PDB file of C-alpha atoms in Angstrom:
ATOM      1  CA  UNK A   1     126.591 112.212  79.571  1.00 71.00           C
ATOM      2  CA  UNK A   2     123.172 112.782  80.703  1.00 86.00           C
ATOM      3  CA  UNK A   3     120.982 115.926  80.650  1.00 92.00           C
ATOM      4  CA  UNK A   4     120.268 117.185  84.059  1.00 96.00           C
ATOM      5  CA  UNK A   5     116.196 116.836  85.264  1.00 97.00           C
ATOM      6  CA  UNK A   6     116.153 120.075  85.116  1.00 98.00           C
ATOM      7  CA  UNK A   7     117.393 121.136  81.348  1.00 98.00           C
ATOM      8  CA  UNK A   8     115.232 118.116  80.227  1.00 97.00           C
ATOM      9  CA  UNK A   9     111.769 119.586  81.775  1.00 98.00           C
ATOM     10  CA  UNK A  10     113.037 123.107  79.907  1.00 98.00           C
ATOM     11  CA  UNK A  11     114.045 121.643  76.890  1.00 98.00           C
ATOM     12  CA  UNK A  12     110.102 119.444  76.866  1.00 98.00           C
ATOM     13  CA  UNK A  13     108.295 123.318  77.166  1.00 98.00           C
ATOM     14  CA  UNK A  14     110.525 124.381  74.466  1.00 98.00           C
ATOM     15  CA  UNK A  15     109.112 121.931  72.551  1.00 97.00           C
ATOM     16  CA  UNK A  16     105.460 121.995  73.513  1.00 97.00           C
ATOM     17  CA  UNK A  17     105.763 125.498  73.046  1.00 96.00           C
ATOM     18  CA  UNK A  18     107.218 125.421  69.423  1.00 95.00           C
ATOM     19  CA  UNK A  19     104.084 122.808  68.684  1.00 94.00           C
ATOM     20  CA  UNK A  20     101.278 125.125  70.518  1.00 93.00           C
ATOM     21  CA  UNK A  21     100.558 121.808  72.737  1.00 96.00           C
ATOM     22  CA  UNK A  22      99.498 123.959  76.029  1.00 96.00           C
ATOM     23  CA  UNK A  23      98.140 120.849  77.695  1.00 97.00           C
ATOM     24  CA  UNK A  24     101.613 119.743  78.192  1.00 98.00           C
ATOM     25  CA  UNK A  25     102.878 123.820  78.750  1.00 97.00           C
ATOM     26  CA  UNK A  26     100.370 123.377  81.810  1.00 97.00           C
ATOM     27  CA  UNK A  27     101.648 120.264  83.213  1.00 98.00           C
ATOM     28  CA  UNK A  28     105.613 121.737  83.397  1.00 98.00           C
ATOM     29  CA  UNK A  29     104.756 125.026  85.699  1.00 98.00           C
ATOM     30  CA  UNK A  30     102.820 125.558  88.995  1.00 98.00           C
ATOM     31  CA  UNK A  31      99.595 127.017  88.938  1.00 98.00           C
ATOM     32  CA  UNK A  32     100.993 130.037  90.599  1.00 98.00           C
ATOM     33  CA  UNK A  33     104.067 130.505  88.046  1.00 98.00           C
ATOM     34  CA  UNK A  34     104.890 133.927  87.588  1.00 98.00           C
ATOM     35  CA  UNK A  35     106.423 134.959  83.826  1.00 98.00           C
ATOM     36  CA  UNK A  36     108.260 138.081  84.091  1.00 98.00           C
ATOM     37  CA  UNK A  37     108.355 139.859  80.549  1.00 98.00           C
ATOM     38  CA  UNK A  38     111.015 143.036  80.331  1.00 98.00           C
ATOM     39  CA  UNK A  39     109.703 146.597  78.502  1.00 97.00           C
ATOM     40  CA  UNK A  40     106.881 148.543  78.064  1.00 97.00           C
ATOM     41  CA  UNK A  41     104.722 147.141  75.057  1.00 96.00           C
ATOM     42  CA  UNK A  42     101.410 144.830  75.066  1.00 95.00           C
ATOM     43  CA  UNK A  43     103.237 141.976  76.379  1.00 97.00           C
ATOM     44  CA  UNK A  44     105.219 143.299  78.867  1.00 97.00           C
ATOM     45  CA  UNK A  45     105.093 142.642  82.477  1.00 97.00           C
ATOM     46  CA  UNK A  46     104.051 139.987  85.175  1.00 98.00           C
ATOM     47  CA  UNK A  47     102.277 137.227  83.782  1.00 98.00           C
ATOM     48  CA  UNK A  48     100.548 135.755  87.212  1.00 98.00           C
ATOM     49  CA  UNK A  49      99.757 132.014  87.205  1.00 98.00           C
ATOM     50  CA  UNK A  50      99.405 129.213  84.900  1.00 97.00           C
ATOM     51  CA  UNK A  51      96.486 130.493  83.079  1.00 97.00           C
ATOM     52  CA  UNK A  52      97.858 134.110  82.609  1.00 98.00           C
ATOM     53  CA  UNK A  53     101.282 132.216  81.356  1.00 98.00           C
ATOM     54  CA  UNK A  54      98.920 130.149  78.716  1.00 97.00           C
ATOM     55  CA  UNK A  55      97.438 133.356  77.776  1.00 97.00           C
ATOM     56  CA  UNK A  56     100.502 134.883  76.879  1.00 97.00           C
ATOM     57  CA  UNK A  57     101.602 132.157  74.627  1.00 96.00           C
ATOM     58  CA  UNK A  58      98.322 132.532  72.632  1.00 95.00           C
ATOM     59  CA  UNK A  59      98.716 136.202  71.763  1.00 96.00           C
ATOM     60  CA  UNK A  60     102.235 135.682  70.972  1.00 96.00           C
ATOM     61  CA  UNK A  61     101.037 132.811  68.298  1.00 95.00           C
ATOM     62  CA  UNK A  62      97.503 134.996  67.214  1.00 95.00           C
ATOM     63  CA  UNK A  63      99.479 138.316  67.111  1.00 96.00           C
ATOM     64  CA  UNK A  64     101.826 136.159  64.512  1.00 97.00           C
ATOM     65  CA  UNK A  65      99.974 134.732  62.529  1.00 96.00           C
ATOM     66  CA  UNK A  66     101.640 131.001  63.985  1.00 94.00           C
ATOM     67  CA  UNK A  67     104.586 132.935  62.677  1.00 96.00           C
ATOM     68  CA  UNK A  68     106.622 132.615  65.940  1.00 96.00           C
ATOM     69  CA  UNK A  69     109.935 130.170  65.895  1.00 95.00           C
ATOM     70  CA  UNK A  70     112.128 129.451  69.221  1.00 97.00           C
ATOM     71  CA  UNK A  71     115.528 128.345  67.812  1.00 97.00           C
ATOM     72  CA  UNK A  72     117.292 126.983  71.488  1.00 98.00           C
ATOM     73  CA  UNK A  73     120.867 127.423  71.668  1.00 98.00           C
ATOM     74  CA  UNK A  74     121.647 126.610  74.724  1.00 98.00           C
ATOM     75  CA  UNK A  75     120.032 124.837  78.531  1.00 98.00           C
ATOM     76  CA  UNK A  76     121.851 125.277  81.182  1.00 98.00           C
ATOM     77  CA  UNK A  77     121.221 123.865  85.212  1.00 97.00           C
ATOM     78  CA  UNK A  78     122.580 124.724  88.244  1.00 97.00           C
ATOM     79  CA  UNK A  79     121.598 121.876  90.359  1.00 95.00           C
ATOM     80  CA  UNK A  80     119.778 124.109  92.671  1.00 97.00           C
ATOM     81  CA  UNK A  81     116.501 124.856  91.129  1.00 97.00           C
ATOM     82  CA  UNK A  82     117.884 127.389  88.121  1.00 98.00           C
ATOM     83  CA  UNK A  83     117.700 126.876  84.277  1.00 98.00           C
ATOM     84  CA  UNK A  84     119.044 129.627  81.845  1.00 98.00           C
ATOM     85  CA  UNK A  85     118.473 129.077  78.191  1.00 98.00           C
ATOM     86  CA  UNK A  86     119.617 130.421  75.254  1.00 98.00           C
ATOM     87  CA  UNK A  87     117.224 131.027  72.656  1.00 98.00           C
ATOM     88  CA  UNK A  88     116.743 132.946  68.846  1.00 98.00           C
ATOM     89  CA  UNK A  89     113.073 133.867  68.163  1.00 97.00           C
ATOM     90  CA  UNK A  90     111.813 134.633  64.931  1.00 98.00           C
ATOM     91  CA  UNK A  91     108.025 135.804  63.710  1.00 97.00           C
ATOM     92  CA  UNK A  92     106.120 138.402  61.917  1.00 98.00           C
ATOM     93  CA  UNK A  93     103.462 140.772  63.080  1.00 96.00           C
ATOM     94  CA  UNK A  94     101.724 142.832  60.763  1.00 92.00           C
ATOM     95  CA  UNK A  95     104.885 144.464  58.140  1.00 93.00           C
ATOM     96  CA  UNK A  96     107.283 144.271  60.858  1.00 95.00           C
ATOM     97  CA  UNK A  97     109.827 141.423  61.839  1.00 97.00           C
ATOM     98  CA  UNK A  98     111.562 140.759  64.490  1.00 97.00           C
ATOM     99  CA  UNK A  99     114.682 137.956  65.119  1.00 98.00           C
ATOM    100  CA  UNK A 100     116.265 138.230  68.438  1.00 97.00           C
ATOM    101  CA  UNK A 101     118.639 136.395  71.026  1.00 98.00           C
ATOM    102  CA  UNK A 102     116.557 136.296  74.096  1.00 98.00           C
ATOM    103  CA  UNK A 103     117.195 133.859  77.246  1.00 98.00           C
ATOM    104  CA  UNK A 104     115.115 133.175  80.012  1.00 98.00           C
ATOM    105  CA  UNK A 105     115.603 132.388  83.724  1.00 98.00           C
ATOM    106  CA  UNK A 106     114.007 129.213  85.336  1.00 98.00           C
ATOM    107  CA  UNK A 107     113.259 128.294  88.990  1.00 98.00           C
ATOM    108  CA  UNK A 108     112.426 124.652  89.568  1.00 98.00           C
ATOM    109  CA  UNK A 109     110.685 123.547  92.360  1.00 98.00           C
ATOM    110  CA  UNK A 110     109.471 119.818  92.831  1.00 97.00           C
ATOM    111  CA  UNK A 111     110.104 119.099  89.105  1.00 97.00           C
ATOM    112  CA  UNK A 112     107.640 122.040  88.201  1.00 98.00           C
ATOM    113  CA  UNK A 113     108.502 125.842  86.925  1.00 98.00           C
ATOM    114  CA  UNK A 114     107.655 128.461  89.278  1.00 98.00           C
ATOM    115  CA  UNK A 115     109.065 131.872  87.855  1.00 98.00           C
ATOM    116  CA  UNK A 116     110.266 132.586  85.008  1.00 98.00           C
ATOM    117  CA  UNK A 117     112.393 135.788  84.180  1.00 98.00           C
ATOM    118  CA  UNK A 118     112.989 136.574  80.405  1.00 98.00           C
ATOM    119  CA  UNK A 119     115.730 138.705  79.193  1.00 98.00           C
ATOM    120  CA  UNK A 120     116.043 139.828  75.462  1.00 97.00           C
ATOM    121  CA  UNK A 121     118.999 141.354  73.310  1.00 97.00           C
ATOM    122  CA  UNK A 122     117.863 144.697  72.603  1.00 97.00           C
ATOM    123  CA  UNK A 123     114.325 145.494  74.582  1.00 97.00           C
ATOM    124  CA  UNK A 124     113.712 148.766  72.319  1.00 97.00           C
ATOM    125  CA  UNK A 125     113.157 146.372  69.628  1.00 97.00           C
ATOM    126  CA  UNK A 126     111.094 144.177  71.050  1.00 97.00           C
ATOM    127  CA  UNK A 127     108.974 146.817  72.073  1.00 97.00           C
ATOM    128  CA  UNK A 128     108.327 148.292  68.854  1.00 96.00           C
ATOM    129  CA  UNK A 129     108.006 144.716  67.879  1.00 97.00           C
ATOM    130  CA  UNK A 130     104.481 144.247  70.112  1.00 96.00           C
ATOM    131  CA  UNK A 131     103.589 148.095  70.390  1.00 91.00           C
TER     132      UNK A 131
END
């Protein structure tokens, strides 16, 4: 059985992601993505367009020390343009920790992410986490 298009583009930023290679991060969204980021702490709220995504990413790796591990669980496509995944995330920030089910929700358009929507497993937490 073969992956869908879809779960394979999702699966390639999980990747570049977990290896810092933002080159490749760039190529997979639009430049107008939109990363939507639940709560009320430092990272929190709409991340507009490629370069604001990219950003992101970098504080979540210099606020961690490179600590920062994605552990996927699960891709899932609906044909139509929509990826949910399943991931654990891991990392240290000053003497806190944090490890936390999160998934995020994908829109696909023209083989290229255009919004994703994240939603974590207890968003009190992660707050404190980046506050």
């Amino acid at each position: 059985m073969s992956e869908h298009p879809d779960c394979a583009l999702v699966r390639r930023g999980y990747v570049a992601f977990s290896e810092g290679d933002m080159e490749t991060l760039s190529s997979l969204m639009t430049a107008d993505a939109v990363y939507h980021v639940p709560g009320d702490s430092t990272v929190s709220g709409h991340h507009k367009g490629r370069e604001a995504i990219l950003g992101l990413f970098r504080t979540f790796g210099e606020e961690t020390g490179g600590t920062m591990q994605v552990q996927v669980e699960a891709v899932l496509a609906d044909g139509r343009g929509h990826v949910m995944s399943f991931h654990t995330v891991r990392g240290d920030r000053g003497d806190r920790g944090i490890e936390m089910r999160e998934g995020l929700f994908f829109t696909i358009t023209g083989g290229k992410v255009t919004d994703i929507d994240a939603c974590v497993e207890d968003i009190d937490e992660m707050d404190a986490f980046w506050r």
